[in-house]
Amino acid sequence: MSAEPDPYFSNPRLAELYDAFSSHRRDFDFYLPLLLSADAVLDVGCGTGELLHLAHDAGHGGRLCGLDPAGAMLDQARQRSDIDWVHGDLTTVDWTNQFDLVTMTGHAFQVLLDDDQLRQALSAIRRALTEGGRFAFETRNPLARAWDDWTPEHAREIVHRGAPVRMETQVETPVTGDLVSFTHTFSSPDWDHPETSRSTLRFLDLDALAAHLSDAGFTIEAQFGDWERQPLTDSSPEIITIAQRA
């Protein structure tokens, strides 16, 4: 992963809002059993650490480690001190054969914007895994064109500390290639000014993803099209992958 965190996640005010805007996450129902079946887990791009918190509360008795480049997000995670939190990214750590499972949730995999970043990340993940260890992650299916719904008309609103906070998303068009750039604008009547962050995500297709995993020394154990483990089709919203260190 790039050492430069997304502005959304590096802003303390927005980091505090992240879990509220990401509530009722169906992906956690998918990932949690995987965490509970592994003795040592690394969550790359762990954000506020919510998934690791859930694993700990569910009785995970082994090693739980969260890695994230955004200090503001880790400040939220570190409100719990019973988990190992590491400030950095896959280029700043050097773990070897330490984890049975590595996860990347919340579409963190999509911040790897070019082939060099992807190769470096997959190499570091493979090195961190024990023999036969697994890498579980998801990326949005480009054929489903999720970004078509990232418009101000689909704005979301929460109540935080008694005041409404609105998040609007605007995609930069035209979208060309596999990179999609967009802005999030957050506003509240309690704030002096809106907060805006710009992000870019990569939408890898299925064939390219498979090639990168194979080149990095992974075999695909399973793939699903949604969090209910339905088969992957052209219309599936997700490409959810469990890959094993070959």
C-alpha positions as MATLAB code, in Angstrom:
seq = 'MSAEPDPYFSNPRLAELYDAFSSHRRDFDFYLPLLLSADAVLDVGCGTGELLHLAHDAGHGGRLCGLDPAGAMLDQARQRSDIDWVHGDLTTVDWTNQFDLVTMTGHAFQVLLDDDQLRQALSAIRRALTEGGRFAFETRNPLARAWDDWTPEHAREIVHRGAPVRMETQVETPVTGDLVSFTHTFSSPDWDHPETSRSTLRFLDLDALAAHLSDAGFTIEAQFGDWERQPLTDSSPEIITIAQRA';
ca = [
       0.000    0.000    0.000;
       1.051    3.557   -0.535;
       2.483    5.297    2.501;
       0.239    8.280    1.779;
      -3.159    7.829    3.489;
      -6.418    8.880    1.903;
      -7.351   12.416    3.064;
     -10.693   11.054    4.257;
      -8.877    8.871    6.775;
      -6.126   11.289    7.813;
      -8.548   14.042    8.884;
      -9.334   13.554   12.625;
     -12.854   14.972   12.263;
     -13.704   12.604    9.406;
     -11.993    9.613   11.014;
     -14.291   10.067   13.985;
     -17.281    9.771   11.627;
     -16.069    6.742    9.680;
     -17.786    3.995   11.663;
     -21.091    5.883   11.733;
     -21.086    6.233    7.936;
     -20.029    2.564    7.615;
     -22.482    1.021   10.067;
     -24.220   -2.336    9.519;
     -21.322   -3.696    7.476;
     -22.252   -7.039    5.953;
     -18.615   -7.770    5.140;
     -17.827   -8.245    8.825;
     -20.238  -11.202    8.945;
     -18.168  -12.753    6.162;
     -14.705  -12.013    7.562;
     -15.253  -12.625   11.280;
     -15.403  -16.462   11.071;
     -12.144  -16.395    9.085;
     -10.470  -14.374   11.828;
     -11.767  -16.658   14.547;
     -10.351  -19.711   12.747;
      -6.819  -18.226   12.514;
      -4.284  -18.076   15.342;
      -2.537  -14.923   14.106;
      -4.280  -12.240   12.006;
      -3.017   -9.116   10.254;
      -5.645   -6.621    9.093;
      -4.061   -4.355    6.468;
      -5.743   -0.955    6.259;
      -7.472   -1.709    9.549;
      -8.888    1.819    9.908;
     -10.669    2.250   13.227;
     -10.019   -1.415   14.017;
     -13.655   -2.389   14.259;
     -13.195   -5.868   12.743;
     -10.350   -6.714   15.120;
     -12.385   -5.388   18.039;
     -15.203   -7.748   17.050;
     -12.803  -10.704   16.806;
     -11.363   -9.982   20.239;
     -14.822   -9.609   21.777;
     -15.888  -12.888   20.146;
     -13.132  -14.714   22.009;
     -10.135  -14.718   19.660;
      -7.256  -15.767   21.891;
      -4.333  -15.404   19.498;
      -2.498  -12.491   17.917;
      -4.496   -9.661   16.373;
      -2.573   -6.929   14.566;
      -3.877   -3.887   12.691;
      -1.798   -1.911   10.180;
      -2.824    1.484    8.816;
      -1.008    4.554    7.415;
      -3.614    7.004    8.729;
      -2.784    8.159   12.239;
      -6.237    9.656   12.742;
      -7.886    6.293   12.118;
      -5.483    4.512   14.461;
      -6.271    7.098   17.131;
      -9.816    5.743   17.010;
      -8.573    2.129   17.035;
      -6.236    2.716   19.970;
      -9.123    3.507   22.250;
      -8.810   -0.259   22.692;
      -5.350   -1.302   23.915;
      -5.788   -5.086   23.794;
      -4.752   -5.329   20.117;
      -1.422   -4.613   18.400;
      -1.770   -1.395   16.332;
       0.990   -0.478   13.868;
       1.207    2.905   12.137;
       2.539    2.323    8.633;
       1.891    0.371    5.446;
       3.176   -2.723    3.705;
       6.303   -0.884    2.536;
       7.322    0.059    6.087;
       7.057   -3.339    7.787;
       8.989   -6.554    7.313;
       7.057   -9.465    8.785;
       8.086  -12.995    7.784;
       5.958  -16.110    8.373;
       4.059  -14.479   11.240;
       0.360  -14.601   10.280;
      -2.051  -17.372    9.348;
      -4.480  -14.857    7.830;
      -4.102  -11.430    6.245;
      -7.227   -9.398    5.494;
      -7.911   -6.204    3.567;
     -11.499   -5.058    4.117;
     -13.478   -1.939    3.262;
     -12.180   -2.147   -0.335;
      -8.715   -1.155    0.903;
      -7.271   -3.342   -1.861;
      -8.464   -0.756   -4.371;
      -6.063    1.932   -3.117;
      -3.234   -0.002   -4.815;
      -3.329    2.135   -7.922;
      -0.617    0.735  -10.175;
       1.072   -2.571  -10.893;
       4.227   -1.714   -8.908;
       2.235   -0.913   -5.768;
       0.231   -4.085   -6.221;
       3.314   -6.261   -6.690;
       5.003   -4.776   -3.617;
       1.886   -5.228   -1.490;
       1.249   -8.823   -2.555;
       4.903   -9.701   -2.027;
       4.827   -8.263    1.500;
       1.572  -10.069    2.286;
       2.903  -13.403    1.030;
       6.081  -12.934    3.050;
       4.082  -12.143    6.193;
       1.992  -15.311    5.854;
       2.894  -18.693    7.220;
       3.150  -21.607    4.783;
      -0.369  -22.252    3.520;
      -1.640  -19.007    5.082;
      -4.562  -17.196    3.499;
      -5.185  -13.701    2.169;
      -8.847  -12.594    2.208;
      -9.987   -9.353    0.571;
     -12.532   -7.792   -1.756;
     -12.534   -5.419   -4.689;
     -15.602   -4.005   -6.441;
     -16.511   -5.699   -9.697;
     -15.837   -3.138  -12.456;
     -18.608   -4.634  -14.599;
     -21.164   -3.520  -11.982;
     -20.013    0.139  -12.291;
     -20.655    1.053   -8.652;
     -19.410    4.579   -9.303;
     -22.523    5.363  -11.349;
     -24.373    5.736   -8.040;
     -21.719    7.921   -6.409;
     -23.644   11.147   -6.988;
     -25.014   13.959   -4.785;
     -28.481   12.481   -5.317;
     -27.331    9.474   -3.290;
     -25.963   11.548   -0.417;
     -25.985    9.978    3.039;
     -26.700   11.623    6.375;
     -26.032   10.624    9.975;
     -26.497   12.314   13.325;
     -23.267   12.868   15.228;
     -23.237   14.446   18.677;
     -26.783   15.644   18.144;
     -26.160   17.356   14.788;
     -26.740   16.074   11.230;
     -23.694   15.413    9.056;
     -24.161   14.976    5.306;
     -21.765   13.198    2.921;
     -22.026   13.848   -0.818;
     -19.921   12.058   -3.400;
     -19.037   13.353   -6.857;
     -17.156   11.264   -9.445;
     -14.714   12.947  -11.803;
     -15.847   12.173  -15.340;
     -15.266   10.798  -17.849;
     -13.989    7.616  -16.210;
     -11.275    6.083  -18.358;
      -9.258    2.957  -17.733;
      -9.519    1.229  -14.367;
      -9.018    4.283  -12.120;
     -11.984    6.183  -10.671;
     -11.396    9.493   -8.864;
     -14.021   11.202   -6.735;
     -14.545   13.660   -3.911;
     -16.405   13.278   -0.637;
     -17.843   16.509    0.771;
     -18.964   16.480    4.401;
     -21.080   19.269    5.842;
     -22.959   20.023    9.048;
     -24.798   23.096   10.383;
     -22.531   22.827   13.437;
     -19.352   23.247   11.358;
     -17.704   26.456   10.210;
     -17.014   25.002    6.760;
     -17.417   21.759    4.794;
     -14.647   19.149    4.749;
     -13.636   17.710    1.374;
     -11.415   14.773    0.503;
     -10.356   13.462   -2.908;
      -9.739    9.767   -3.501;
      -8.840    7.421   -6.342;
      -9.624    3.714   -6.495;
      -8.565    1.028   -8.953;
     -11.168   -1.342  -10.384;
      -9.245   -4.439  -11.479;
     -11.098   -6.926  -13.626;
     -11.207  -10.608  -12.783;
      -8.525  -11.733  -15.232;
      -6.044   -9.049  -14.182;
      -6.634   -9.842  -10.534;
      -6.041  -13.552  -11.086;
      -2.811  -12.847  -12.985;
      -1.425  -10.610  -10.237;
      -2.222  -13.167   -7.545;
      -0.624  -15.977   -9.528;
       2.507  -13.941  -10.248;
       2.822  -13.139   -6.535;
       2.686  -16.808   -5.524;
      -0.964  -17.193   -4.513;
      -3.576  -19.712   -5.562;
      -7.246  -18.729   -5.493;
      -9.087  -20.900   -2.992;
     -12.538  -19.346   -3.423;
     -14.279  -16.321   -4.931;
     -17.755  -14.932   -4.310;
     -19.908  -12.209   -5.818;
     -21.458  -10.878   -2.615;
     -21.362  -11.192    1.161;
     -23.909  -14.033    1.086;
     -21.307  -16.132   -0.791;
     -23.271  -16.183   -4.039;
     -21.358  -17.246   -7.183;
     -19.404  -14.560   -8.975;
     -21.139  -13.292  -12.135;
     -20.801  -10.268  -14.410;
     -23.476   -8.451  -12.398;
     -22.035   -9.277   -8.982;
     -21.197   -6.148   -6.963;
     -18.021   -7.625   -5.468;
     -15.077   -9.854   -6.274;
     -14.472  -11.404   -2.853;
     -11.358  -13.541   -2.857;
      -9.720  -15.998   -0.495;
      -6.223  -16.786   -1.775;
      -3.684  -19.161   -0.299;
       0.066  -18.769   -0.172;
       1.259  -21.342   -2.693;
];
